[in-house]
GROMACS .gro file of C-alpha atoms in nm:
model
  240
    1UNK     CA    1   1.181  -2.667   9.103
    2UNK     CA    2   1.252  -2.571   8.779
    3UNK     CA    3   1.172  -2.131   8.665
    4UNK     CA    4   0.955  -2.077   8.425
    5UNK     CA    5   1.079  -1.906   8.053
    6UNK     CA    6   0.877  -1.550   8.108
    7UNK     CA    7   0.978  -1.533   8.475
    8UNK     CA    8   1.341  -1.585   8.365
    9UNK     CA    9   1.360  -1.380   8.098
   10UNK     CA   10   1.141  -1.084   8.322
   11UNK     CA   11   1.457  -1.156   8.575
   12UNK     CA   12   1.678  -1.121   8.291
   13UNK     CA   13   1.548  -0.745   8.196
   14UNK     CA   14   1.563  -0.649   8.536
   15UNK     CA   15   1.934  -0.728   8.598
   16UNK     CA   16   2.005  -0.545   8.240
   17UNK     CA   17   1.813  -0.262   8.334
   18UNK     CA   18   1.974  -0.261   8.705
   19UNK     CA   19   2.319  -0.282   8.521
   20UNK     CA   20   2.246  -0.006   8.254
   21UNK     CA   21   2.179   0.216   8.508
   22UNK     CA   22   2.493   0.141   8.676
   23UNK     CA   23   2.715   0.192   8.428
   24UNK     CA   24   2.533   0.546   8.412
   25UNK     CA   25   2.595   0.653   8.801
   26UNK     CA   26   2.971   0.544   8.697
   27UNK     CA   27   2.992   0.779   8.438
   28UNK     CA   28   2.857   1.085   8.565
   29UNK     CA   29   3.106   1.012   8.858
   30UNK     CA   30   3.354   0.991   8.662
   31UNK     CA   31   3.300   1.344   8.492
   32UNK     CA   32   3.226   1.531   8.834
   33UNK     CA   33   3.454   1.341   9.136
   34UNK     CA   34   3.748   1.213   8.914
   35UNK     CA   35   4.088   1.280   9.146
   36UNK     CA   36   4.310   1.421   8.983
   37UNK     CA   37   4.592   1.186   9.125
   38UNK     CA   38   4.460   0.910   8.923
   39UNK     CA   39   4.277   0.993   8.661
   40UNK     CA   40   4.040   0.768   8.516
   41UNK     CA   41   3.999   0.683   8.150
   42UNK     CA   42   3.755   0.906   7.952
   43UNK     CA   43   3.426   0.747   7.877
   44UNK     CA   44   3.312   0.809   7.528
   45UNK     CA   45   2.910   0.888   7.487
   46UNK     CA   46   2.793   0.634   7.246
   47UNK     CA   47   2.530   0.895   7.095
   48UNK     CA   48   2.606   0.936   6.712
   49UNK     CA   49   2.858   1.252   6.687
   50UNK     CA   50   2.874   1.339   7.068
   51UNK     CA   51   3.213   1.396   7.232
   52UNK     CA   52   3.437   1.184   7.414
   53UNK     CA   53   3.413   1.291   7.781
   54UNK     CA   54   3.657   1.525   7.944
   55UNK     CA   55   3.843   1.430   8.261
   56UNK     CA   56   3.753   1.644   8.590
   57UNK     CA   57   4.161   1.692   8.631
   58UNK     CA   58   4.182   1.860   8.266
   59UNK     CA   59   3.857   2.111   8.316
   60UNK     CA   60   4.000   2.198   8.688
   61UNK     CA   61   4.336   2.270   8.537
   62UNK     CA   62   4.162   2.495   8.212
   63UNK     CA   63   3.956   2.665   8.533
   64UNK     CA   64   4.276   2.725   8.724
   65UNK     CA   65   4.472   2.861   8.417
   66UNK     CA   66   4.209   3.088   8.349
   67UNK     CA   67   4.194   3.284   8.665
   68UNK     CA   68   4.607   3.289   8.653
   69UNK     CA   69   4.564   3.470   8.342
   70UNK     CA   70   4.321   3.738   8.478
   71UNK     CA   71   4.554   3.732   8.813
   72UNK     CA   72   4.892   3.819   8.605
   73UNK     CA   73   4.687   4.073   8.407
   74UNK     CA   74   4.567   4.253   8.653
   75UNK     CA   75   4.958   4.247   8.869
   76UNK     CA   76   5.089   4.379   8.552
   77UNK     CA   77   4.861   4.660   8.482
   78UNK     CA   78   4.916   4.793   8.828
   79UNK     CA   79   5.301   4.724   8.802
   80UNK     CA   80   5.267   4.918   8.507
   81UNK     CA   81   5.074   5.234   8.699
   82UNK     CA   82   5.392   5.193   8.963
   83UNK     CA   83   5.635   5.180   8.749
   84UNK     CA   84   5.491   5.503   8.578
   85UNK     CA   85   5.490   5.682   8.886
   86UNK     CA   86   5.838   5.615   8.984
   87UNK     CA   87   5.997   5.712   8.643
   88UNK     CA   88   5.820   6.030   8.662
   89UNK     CA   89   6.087   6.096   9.009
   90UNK     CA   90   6.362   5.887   8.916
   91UNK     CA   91   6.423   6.095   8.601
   92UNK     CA   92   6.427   6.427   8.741
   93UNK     CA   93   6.725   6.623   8.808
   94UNK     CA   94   6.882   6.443   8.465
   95UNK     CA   95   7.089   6.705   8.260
   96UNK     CA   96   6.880   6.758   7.968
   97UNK     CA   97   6.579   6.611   8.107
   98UNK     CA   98   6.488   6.880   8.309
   99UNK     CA   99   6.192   7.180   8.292
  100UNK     CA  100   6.133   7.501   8.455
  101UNK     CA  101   5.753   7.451   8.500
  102UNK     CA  102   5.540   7.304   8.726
  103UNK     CA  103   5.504   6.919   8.612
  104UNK     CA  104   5.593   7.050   8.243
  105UNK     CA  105   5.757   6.940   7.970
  106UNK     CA  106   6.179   6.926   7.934
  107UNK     CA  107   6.366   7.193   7.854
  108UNK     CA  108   6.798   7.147   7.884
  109UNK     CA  109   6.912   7.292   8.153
  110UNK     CA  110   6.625   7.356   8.324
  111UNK     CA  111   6.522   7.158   8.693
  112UNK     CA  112   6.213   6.956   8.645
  113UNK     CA  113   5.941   7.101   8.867
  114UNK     CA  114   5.621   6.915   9.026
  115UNK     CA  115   5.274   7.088   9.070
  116UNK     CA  116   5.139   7.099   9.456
  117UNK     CA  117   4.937   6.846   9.435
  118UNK     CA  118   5.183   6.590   9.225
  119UNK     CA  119   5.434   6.674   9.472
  120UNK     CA  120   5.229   6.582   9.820
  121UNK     CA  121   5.065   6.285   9.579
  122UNK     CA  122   5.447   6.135   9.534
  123UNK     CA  123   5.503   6.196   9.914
  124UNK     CA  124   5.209   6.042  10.024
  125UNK     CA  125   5.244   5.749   9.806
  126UNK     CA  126   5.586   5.674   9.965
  127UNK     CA  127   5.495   5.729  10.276
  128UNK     CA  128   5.584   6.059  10.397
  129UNK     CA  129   5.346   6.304  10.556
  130UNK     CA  130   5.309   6.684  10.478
  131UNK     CA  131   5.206   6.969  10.749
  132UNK     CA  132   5.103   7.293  10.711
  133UNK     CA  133   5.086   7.495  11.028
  134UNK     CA  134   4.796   7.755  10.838
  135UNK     CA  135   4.634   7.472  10.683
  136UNK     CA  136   4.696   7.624  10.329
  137UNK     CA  137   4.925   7.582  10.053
  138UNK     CA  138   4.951   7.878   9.875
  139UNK     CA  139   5.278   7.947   9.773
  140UNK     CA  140   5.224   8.336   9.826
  141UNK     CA  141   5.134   8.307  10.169
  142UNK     CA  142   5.404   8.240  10.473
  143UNK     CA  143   5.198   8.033  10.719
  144UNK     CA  144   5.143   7.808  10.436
  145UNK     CA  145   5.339   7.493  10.312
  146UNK     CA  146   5.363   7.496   9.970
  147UNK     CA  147   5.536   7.261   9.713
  148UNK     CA  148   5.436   7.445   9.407
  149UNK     CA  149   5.726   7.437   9.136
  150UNK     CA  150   5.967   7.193   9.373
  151UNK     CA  151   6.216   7.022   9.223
  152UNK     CA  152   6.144   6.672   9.085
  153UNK     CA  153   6.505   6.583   9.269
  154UNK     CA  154   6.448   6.744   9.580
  155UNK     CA  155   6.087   6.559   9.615
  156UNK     CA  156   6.305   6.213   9.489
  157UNK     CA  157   6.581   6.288   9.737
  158UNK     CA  158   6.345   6.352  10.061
  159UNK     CA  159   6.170   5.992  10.001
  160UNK     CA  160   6.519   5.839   9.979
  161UNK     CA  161   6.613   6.010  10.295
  162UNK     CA  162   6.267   5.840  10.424
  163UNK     CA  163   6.376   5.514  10.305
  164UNK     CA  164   6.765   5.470  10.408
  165UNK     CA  165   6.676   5.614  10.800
  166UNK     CA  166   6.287   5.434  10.803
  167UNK     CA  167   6.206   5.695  11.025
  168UNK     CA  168   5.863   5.897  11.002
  169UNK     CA  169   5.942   6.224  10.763
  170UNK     CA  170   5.659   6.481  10.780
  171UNK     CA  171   5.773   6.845  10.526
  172UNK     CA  172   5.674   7.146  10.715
  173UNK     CA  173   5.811   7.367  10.450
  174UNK     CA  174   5.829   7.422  10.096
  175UNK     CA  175   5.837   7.664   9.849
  176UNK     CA  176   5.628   7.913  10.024
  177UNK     CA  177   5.740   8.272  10.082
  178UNK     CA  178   5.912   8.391  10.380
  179UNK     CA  179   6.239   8.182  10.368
  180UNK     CA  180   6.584   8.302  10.289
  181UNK     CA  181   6.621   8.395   9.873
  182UNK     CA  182   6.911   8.286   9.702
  183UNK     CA  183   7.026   8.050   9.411
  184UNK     CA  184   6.951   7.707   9.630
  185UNK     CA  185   6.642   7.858   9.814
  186UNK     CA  186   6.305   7.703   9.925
  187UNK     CA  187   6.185   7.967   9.668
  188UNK     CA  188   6.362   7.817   9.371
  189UNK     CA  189   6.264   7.407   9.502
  190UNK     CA  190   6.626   7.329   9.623
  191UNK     CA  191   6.514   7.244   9.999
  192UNK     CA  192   6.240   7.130  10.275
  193UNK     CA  193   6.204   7.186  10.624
  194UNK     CA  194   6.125   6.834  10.774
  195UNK     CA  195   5.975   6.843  11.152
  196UNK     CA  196   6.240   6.721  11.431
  197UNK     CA  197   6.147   6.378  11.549
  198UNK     CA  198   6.386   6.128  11.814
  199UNK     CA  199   6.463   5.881  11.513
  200UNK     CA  200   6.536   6.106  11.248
  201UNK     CA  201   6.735   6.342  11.461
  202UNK     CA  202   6.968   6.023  11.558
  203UNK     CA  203   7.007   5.902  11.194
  204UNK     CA  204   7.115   6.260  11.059
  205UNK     CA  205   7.347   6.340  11.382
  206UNK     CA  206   7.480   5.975  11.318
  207UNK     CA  207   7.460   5.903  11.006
  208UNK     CA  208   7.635   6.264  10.873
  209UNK     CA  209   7.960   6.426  10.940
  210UNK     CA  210   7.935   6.752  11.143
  211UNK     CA  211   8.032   7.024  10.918
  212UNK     CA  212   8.036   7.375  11.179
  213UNK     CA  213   7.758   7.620  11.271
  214UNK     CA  214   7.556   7.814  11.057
  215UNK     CA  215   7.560   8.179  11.071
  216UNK     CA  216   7.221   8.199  11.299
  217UNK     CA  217   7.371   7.909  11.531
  218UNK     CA  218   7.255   7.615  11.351
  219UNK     CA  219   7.464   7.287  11.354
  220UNK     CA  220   7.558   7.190  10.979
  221UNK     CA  221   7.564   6.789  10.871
  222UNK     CA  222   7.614   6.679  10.551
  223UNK     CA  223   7.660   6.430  10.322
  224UNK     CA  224   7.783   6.429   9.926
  225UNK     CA  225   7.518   6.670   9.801
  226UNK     CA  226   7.322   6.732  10.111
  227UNK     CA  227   7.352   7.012  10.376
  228UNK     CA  228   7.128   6.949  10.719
  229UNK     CA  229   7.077   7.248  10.933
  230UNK     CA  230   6.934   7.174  11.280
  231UNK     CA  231   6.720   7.451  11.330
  232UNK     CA  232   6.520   7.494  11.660
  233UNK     CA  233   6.181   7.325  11.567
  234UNK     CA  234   6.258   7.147  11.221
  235UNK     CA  235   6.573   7.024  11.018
  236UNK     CA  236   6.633   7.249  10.706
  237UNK     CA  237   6.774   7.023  10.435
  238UNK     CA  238   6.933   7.167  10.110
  239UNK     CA  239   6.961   6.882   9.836
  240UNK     CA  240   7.160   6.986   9.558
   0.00000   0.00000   0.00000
């Protein structure tokens, strides 16, 4: 039986219509579930002026380069901050390069010196630990552990004896009063006491060559530029 015109051309708007919105579905999937293995052609919008359509793959990889960006960024500022920190120890002890006050400026011939708190700051930072057996750090007072006015080289030079053993460090003494004076005294930031411990006792007895006794009995070990004196609770260490 034979259809009539109006039915066929009502069938005729339906398919269109059915295939119109087809070819819709396939282009919004295309903008939002694209892989980015294979890629699949952009489809231009056929409004007057509009934009061809960007591929999934190329927004993903704009998204992706973006938060490198802010990634790197934020790694360099804080290599930055590290690398500030460092220079401010690996430049001390430098002829010329040196001062005679507390985190100050340079003055030739003169030691660079570190403020308390810059000094346990640097320690901390690297990992050692610092004790006070009054619980103070005034540099005036005995029972205290001070490291006002230390030597930038001497604070350098107890991390690097931290690092090369990896055993715990923890200064019991500084610059306070009550040690022996002299030219390379706690006083004037040339050495620490460091608290005895199993695994740093065996890396300085190992490690250093015996050098005789002291004249109040300690044992002497040293190394080029380092004196160790094994005292009875703590190793007194003279970095020159």
């Amino acid at each position: 039986m034979g259809t009539r015109p109006c039915k066929q051309r009502r069938a005729r708007l339906t398919a269109g219509a059915l295939l119109a919105l087809q070819i819709s579905l396939i282009a919004l999937a295309s903008h939002g579930t694209a892989a980015a293995d294979s890629p699949r052609p952009s489809i231009a919008v056929t409004a007057a002026g509009a934009p061809a359509a960007v591929r999934p793959a190329r927004l993903r990889a704009t998204a992706v380069g973006a938060y490198d960006a802010g990634v790197l960024a934020a790694a360099r500022r804080y290599a930055r901050s590290l690398y500030r920190q460092a220079s401010a120890v690996s430049t001390a002890g430098r002829p010329g390069g040196e001062s005679g006050r507390p985190g100050g400026k340079s003055a030739p011939g003169q030691p660079v010196r570190l403020g308390h708190a810059q000094a346990t700051q640097l320690l901390r930072n690297a990992g050692l630990r610092w004790m006070s057996s009054g619980g103070c750090s005034n540099r005036r007072v005995g029972t205290c552990t001070s490291l006002e006015a230390v030597r930038a080289a001497t604070v350098e030079n107890v991390i690097a004896l931290k690092r090369r053993s990896g055993c715990p460090v923890v200064v019991t003494g500084g610059t306070e009063v009550g040690h022996a004076p002299g030219r390379y005294s706690h006083h004037r930031g040339y050495k620490l006491d460091i608290e005895l411990n199993p695994c740093i006792n065996g890396y300085i007895t190992r490690e250093h060559v015996l050098d005789g006794v002291r004249g109040d009995g300690a044992a002497l070990y040293r190394d080029e530029g380092t004196v160790y004196a094994r005292e009875s609770d703590h190793w007194d260490i003279l970095f020159l």
